[in-house]
Coordinates of C-alpha atoms in Angstrom, one line a residue:
M20 CA 33.2 -28.0 19.4
A21 CA 36.0 -30.3 18.6
D22 CA 36.6 -31.2 22.2
E23 CA 32.9 -31.8 22.7
S24 CA 32.7 -34.1 19.9
D25 CA 35.7 -36.4 21.3
G26 CA 34.1 -36.0 24.7
T27 CA 30.7 -37.6 23.7
V28 CA 32.3 -40.3 21.6
L29 CA 34.7 -41.2 24.5
L30 CA 31.6 -41.2 27.3
A31 CA 29.4 -43.6 24.5
G32 CA 33.1 -45.8 24.3
A33 CA 33.3 -46.2 28.0
A34 CA 29.5 -46.9 28.4
N35 CA 29.4 -49.3 25.5
L36 CA 32.6 -51.4 26.8
A37 CA 31.2 -51.8 30.3
I38 CA 27.8 -52.6 29.1
A39 CA 28.7 -55.0 26.6
I40 CA 31.0 -56.8 29.4
A41 CA 28.0 -57.1 31.6
K42 CA 25.7 -57.9 29.2
L43 CA 27.8 -60.6 27.7
V44 CA 28.4 -62.4 31.4
A45 CA 24.4 -62.0 32.1
G46 CA 23.7 -63.6 28.6
L47 CA 26.1 -66.9 29.2
L48 CA 24.6 -67.1 32.8
S49 CA 21.1 -66.9 31.4
G50 CA 21.2 -68.6 28.2
S51 CA 19.1 -65.7 27.3
T52 CA 19.7 -64.9 23.0
A53 CA 18.5 -61.6 23.4
L54 CA 20.8 -60.5 26.0
L55 CA 23.8 -61.9 24.1
A56 CA 22.5 -60.1 20.8
E57 CA 22.8 -57.1 22.6
A58 CA 25.9 -58.1 23.8
A59 CA 26.9 -58.0 20.3
H60 CA 25.4 -54.7 19.4
S61 CA 27.3 -53.0 22.7
V62 CA 30.8 -54.8 21.3
A63 CA 30.1 -53.2 17.9
D64 CA 29.5 -50.2 19.2
T65 CA 32.2 -50.0 21.2
L66 CA 34.9 -51.1 18.6
N67 CA 32.7 -48.3 16.3
Q68 CA 33.7 -45.5 19.1
A69 CA 37.6 -46.3 18.0
F70 CA 36.4 -45.6 14.1
L71 CA 34.8 -42.3 15.4
L72 CA 37.6 -41.1 17.2
T73 CA 40.1 -41.9 14.2
A74 CA 37.9 -40.0 11.9
L75 CA 37.9 -36.9 14.7
R76 CA 41.6 -37.1 14.9
R77 CA 42.7 -37.9 11.2
S78 CA 40.1 -35.1 9.8
R79 CA 41.9 -32.2 11.6
R80 CA 45.1 -32.8 10.1
P81 CA 46.3 -29.4 8.0
A82 CA 45.7 -29.0 4.4
D83 CA 49.0 -30.1 2.2
A84 CA 49.9 -30.2 -1.3
R85 CA 48.3 -33.3 -1.8
H86 CA 45.0 -32.5 0.2
P87 CA 44.6 -28.7 -0.4
F88 CA 40.8 -28.6 1.2
G89 CA 41.9 -30.4 4.1
Y90 CA 41.1 -34.2 5.4
G91 CA 37.3 -33.2 6.5
M92 CA 36.2 -35.9 4.4
E93 CA 37.8 -38.5 6.6
R94 CA 35.0 -38.4 9.1
Y95 CA 32.6 -39.7 6.4
F96 CA 34.8 -42.6 5.7
W97 CA 35.5 -43.8 9.1
S98 CA 32.1 -43.1 10.0
L99 CA 30.9 -45.3 6.8
L100 CA 33.0 -47.9 8.3
A101 CA 31.2 -48.1 11.6
A102 CA 27.7 -48.1 9.6
V103 CA 29.3 -51.3 8.5
G104 CA 30.7 -52.6 11.6
I105 CA 26.9 -52.0 12.9
F106 CA 25.7 -54.4 10.1
V107 CA 28.2 -57.3 10.4
L108 CA 29.2 -57.3 13.8
G109 CA 25.8 -56.5 15.5
A110 CA 23.2 -57.3 13.2
G111 CA 24.7 -60.4 11.8
F112 CA 25.2 -61.9 15.2
S113 CA 21.9 -61.2 16.3
I114 CA 19.9 -62.6 13.6
A115 CA 22.2 -65.8 13.2
E116 CA 21.8 -66.5 17.3
G117 CA 17.9 -65.5 16.9
L118 CA 17.2 -67.7 14.4
R119 CA 19.2 -70.5 16.1
A120 CA 17.6 -70.0 19.4
V121 CA 13.9 -70.3 17.3
L122 CA 14.8 -73.4 16.0
D123 CA 16.5 -74.5 18.9
P124 CA 15.1 -73.0 22.2
E125 CA 16.6 -73.0 25.2
Q126 CA 15.2 -72.2 28.3
I127 CA 16.2 -68.9 30.4
A128 CA 17.9 -68.7 33.9
A129 CA 19.1 -66.3 36.2
R130 CA 16.2 -64.1 35.4
S131 CA 17.0 -61.5 38.0
V132 CA 20.4 -61.0 36.6
I133 CA 18.8 -60.3 33.5
Y134 CA 16.6 -57.5 34.5
L135 CA 19.4 -55.9 36.3
V136 CA 21.8 -55.7 33.7
L137 CA 19.1 -54.5 31.2
A138 CA 18.1 -51.6 33.7
L139 CA 21.5 -50.8 34.5
S140 CA 22.8 -50.7 30.6
F141 CA 19.5 -48.4 29.8
V142 CA 20.8 -46.3 32.6
F143 CA 24.3 -46.0 31.2
E144 CA 22.6 -45.5 27.3
G145 CA 20.7 -43.0 28.5
I146 CA 23.2 -41.0 29.9
S147 CA 25.4 -41.5 26.5
W148 CA 22.2 -40.5 24.7
L149 CA 21.7 -37.6 26.3
R150 CA 25.1 -36.0 26.2
A151 CA 24.9 -36.6 22.1
F152 CA 21.2 -35.4 21.8
T153 CA 22.2 -32.1 23.7
Q154 CA 25.3 -31.3 21.8
V155 CA 22.9 -31.8 18.5
R156 CA 20.3 -29.9 19.7
R157 CA 22.4 -26.9 20.8
E158 CA 24.4 -26.9 17.1
A159 CA 20.8 -26.7 15.5
H160 CA 19.7 -23.8 17.4
E161 CA 23.2 -21.9 16.9
Q162 CA 22.6 -22.4 13.3
G163 CA 19.1 -21.7 13.2
E164 CA 18.5 -24.9 11.9
S165 CA 15.4 -27.6 12.9
L166 CA 17.0 -30.7 15.1
L167 CA 16.3 -32.9 12.1
T168 CA 17.5 -31.0 9.6
H169 CA 20.8 -30.2 11.5
L170 CA 21.0 -34.4 12.4
R171 CA 21.2 -35.2 8.7
N172 CA 24.0 -33.1 8.3
A173 CA 25.7 -33.1 11.9
E174 CA 29.3 -34.0 12.7
P175 CA 29.4 -37.9 11.5
A176 CA 30.8 -39.2 14.9
V177 CA 28.4 -37.4 17.0
K178 CA 25.5 -38.3 14.6
T179 CA 26.9 -41.8 14.5
V180 CA 26.8 -41.7 18.5
A181 CA 23.2 -40.5 18.6
F182 CA 21.7 -43.2 16.2
E183 CA 23.8 -46.0 18.0
D184 CA 22.5 -44.8 21.5
S185 CA 18.8 -44.5 20.2
A186 CA 19.0 -48.1 18.8
A187 CA 20.5 -49.2 22.0
L188 CA 17.9 -47.9 23.8
I189 CA 15.0 -49.7 21.6
G190 CA 17.0 -52.8 21.7
I191 CA 17.0 -52.9 25.4
L192 CA 13.6 -52.4 25.4
I193 CA 13.1 -55.1 22.9
A194 CA 15.0 -57.5 24.7
A195 CA 13.0 -57.0 28.1
S196 CA 10.2 -57.6 26.3
G197 CA 11.4 -61.1 24.6
V198 CA 12.7 -62.1 27.9
T199 CA 9.2 -61.4 29.9
L200 CA 7.3 -62.8 27.2
A201 CA 9.4 -66.1 27.2
I202 CA 9.2 -66.2 30.8
L203 CA 5.2 -65.3 31.1
T204 CA 4.3 -68.0 28.0
G205 CA 6.8 -70.5 28.7
Q206 CA 7.9 -69.8 25.2
E207 CA 11.6 -69.6 24.8
I208 CA 10.9 -68.8 20.9
W209 CA 10.2 -65.0 22.0
D210 CA 13.8 -64.5 23.1
G211 CA 15.3 -65.7 19.6
T212 CA 12.5 -63.4 18.3
A213 CA 13.5 -60.2 20.1
S214 CA 17.1 -61.3 19.2
I215 CA 16.3 -61.2 15.3
A216 CA 14.1 -58.0 16.0
I217 CA 17.4 -56.5 17.7
G218 CA 19.2 -57.2 14.4
L219 CA 16.7 -56.2 11.8
L220 CA 17.0 -52.7 14.1
L221 CA 20.7 -52.5 13.5
I222 CA 20.0 -52.8 9.9
A223 CA 17.9 -50.2 9.6
V224 CA 20.6 -47.9 11.6
A225 CA 23.6 -49.4 9.6
F226 CA 21.4 -48.6 6.3
T227 CA 20.7 -44.8 7.2
L228 CA 24.2 -44.1 8.6
G229 CA 25.5 -45.9 5.5
R230 CA 23.3 -44.1 3.2
D231 CA 24.1 -40.3 4.6
N232 CA 27.8 -41.2 4.7
K233 CA 28.0 -42.5 1.1
A234 CA 26.2 -39.1 0.0
M235 CA 28.7 -37.2 1.6
L236 CA 31.7 -38.9 0.2
I237 CA 30.2 -38.4 -3.0
G238 CA 29.8 -34.8 -2.8
Q239 CA 26.6 -33.2 -1.1
A240 CA 25.8 -29.9 -1.6
L241 CA 24.3 -27.2 1.3
P242 CA 20.5 -27.1 1.6
H243 CA 18.5 -25.1 -0.8
D244 CA 17.5 -22.3 1.6
T245 CA 21.0 -22.1 2.7
Q246 CA 22.1 -22.2 -0.8
R247 CA 19.6 -19.3 -1.7
R248 CA 21.0 -16.8 1.2
I249 CA 24.2 -17.0 0.4
R250 CA 23.6 -16.6 -3.1
E251 CA 21.5 -13.3 -1.7
I252 CA 24.6 -12.4 0.1
I253 CA 27.2 -12.3 -2.8
A254 CA 24.4 -10.6 -5.2
G255 CA 23.6 -8.0 -3.0
S256 CA 27.4 -6.9 -2.4
P257 CA 27.9 -3.6 -4.0
G258 CA 30.0 -4.1 -7.3
I259 CA 28.2 -7.6 -8.4
E260 CA 25.2 -7.4 -10.6
G261 CA 24.1 -10.7 -10.0
V262 CA 24.9 -14.4 -9.6
V263 CA 24.9 -16.4 -12.8
D264 CA 25.6 -19.6 -11.0
M265 CA 26.9 -20.9 -7.6
L266 CA 27.8 -24.2 -6.6
T267 CA 28.6 -25.9 -2.8
L268 CA 30.3 -28.8 -1.6
R269 CA 30.1 -29.9 2.1
L270 CA 34.0 -31.0 3.0
A271 CA 33.2 -31.8 6.7
P272 CA 30.6 -30.5 9.0
D273 CA 32.3 -27.5 9.5
Q274 CA 33.8 -26.7 6.3
V275 CA 31.9 -25.9 2.8
L276 CA 33.4 -24.8 -0.4
V277 CA 31.4 -22.0 -2.5
V278 CA 31.8 -21.4 -6.0
A279 CA 30.2 -18.4 -7.7
T280 CA 30.0 -17.0 -11.0
V281 CA 29.2 -13.4 -10.9
D282 CA 28.6 -10.6 -13.1
L283 CA 30.5 -7.4 -12.2
V284 CA 29.4 -3.7 -13.0
D285 CA 31.6 -2.2 -15.2
A286 CA 33.8 -0.4 -12.9
Q287 CA 34.9 -3.4 -11.5
T288 CA 37.3 -4.3 -13.8
T289 CA 40.6 -3.2 -12.3
G290 CA 42.8 -6.0 -10.6
A291 CA 42.5 -3.7 -7.7
A292 CA 39.0 -3.3 -7.7
V293 CA 38.6 -6.8 -8.2
E294 CA 40.7 -8.1 -5.4
E295 CA 38.9 -5.9 -3.2
L296 CA 35.5 -6.4 -4.0
A297 CA 36.6 -10.5 -3.5
D298 CA 37.6 -9.6 0.0
K299 CA 34.8 -7.5 1.0
V300 CA 32.4 -10.6 -0.5
D301 CA 34.4 -13.4 1.6
H302 CA 34.2 -11.3 4.8
E303 CA 30.3 -10.9 4.6
V304 CA 29.8 -14.6 3.4
R305 CA 31.8 -16.0 6.1
R306 CA 30.1 -13.6 8.7
H307 CA 26.8 -14.7 8.3
Y308 CA 28.1 -18.7 7.7
P309 CA 31.4 -19.0 9.1
M310 CA 31.2 -22.8 7.8
V311 CA 32.2 -21.3 4.4
R312 CA 36.0 -21.9 4.6
H313 CA 36.7 -21.5 1.0
L314 CA 35.0 -19.2 -1.6
Y315 CA 35.7 -18.8 -5.2
L316 CA 34.5 -16.2 -7.4
D317 CA 34.6 -16.4 -11.1
P318 CA 33.9 -12.4 -12.3
T319 CA 32.2 -11.9 -15.9
S320 CA 31.9 -8.4 -17.3
A321 CA 32.1 -6.8 -20.4
G322 CA 35.3 -5.1 -19.3
L323 CA 37.1 -8.6 -18.5
R324 CA 38.2 -10.2 -21.6
E325 CA 40.2 -13.2 -20.0
P326 CA 39.0 -15.2 -17.6
T327 CA 40.8 -14.0 -14.3
P328 CA 42.8 -16.9 -12.8
D329 CA 44.3 -14.7 -9.8
P330 CA 44.9 -17.0 -6.6
S331 CA 43.6 -13.7 -4.8
W332 CA 40.2 -14.8 -5.4
R333 CA 40.8 -18.1 -3.3
R334 CA 39.6 -17.6 0.5

């Protein structure tokens, strides 16, 4: 999955770089503000791919003394910066140029170049979008989740690419509509209006990505249905009477921390029995949910007079 995510981001970055150059040249030749807005959009997306590659590489560093749970949260931090980049570089430039074009319209030239570049951009963006969408759909199927549910918790880099490419495809259609209306009506104001619309679209994308990554950085639990099933697995293990409380924390898309306070049967009071029970519970939970990398059990029982800080409970 790691190599696949790298490939998805690299493909998106290469496509965005080529498209950004083509849109910029066509925008300067034609004077189309909508096309220049799309060029800014593609430039922002290209820079964001660097953030996403950094997120993937740095998040794979092994755990150490300063970060005992690893660096998985870095994915959300760098993806949050990518969302800021979409807002500042893409949306900011698009809206500013759109307002300038509305207030001081310019005639559109090199019309054939505009449509050629937009058509080629749509093809390349579509290829990148299909790659990201295919990965997200396959992962959702493997984890038994709906596409929308999985997309909310998907690998941040792949999720950002999917959102960026979706916005890019819609933005290309908006730009084509603005240019066409300007040509048909002779009112260049439509070109500037399309640029503003592209900027508003990017604001929506940046807000959605920023909100989701912020939630992960603050600390987000697993979905209620997944928590319920994990609780049932733990409660159903021999030697455990019930689960008093359970907390979950998503450290990365494929790394989850689970802390459960459990009631033990009276017989499960010796250190050896407790350790064996912990191993069995850990194995059973991971068999159903491999993303649970850290499982902490806090046992309570009449036979246990003191808390058990034994590190053998850490998995």
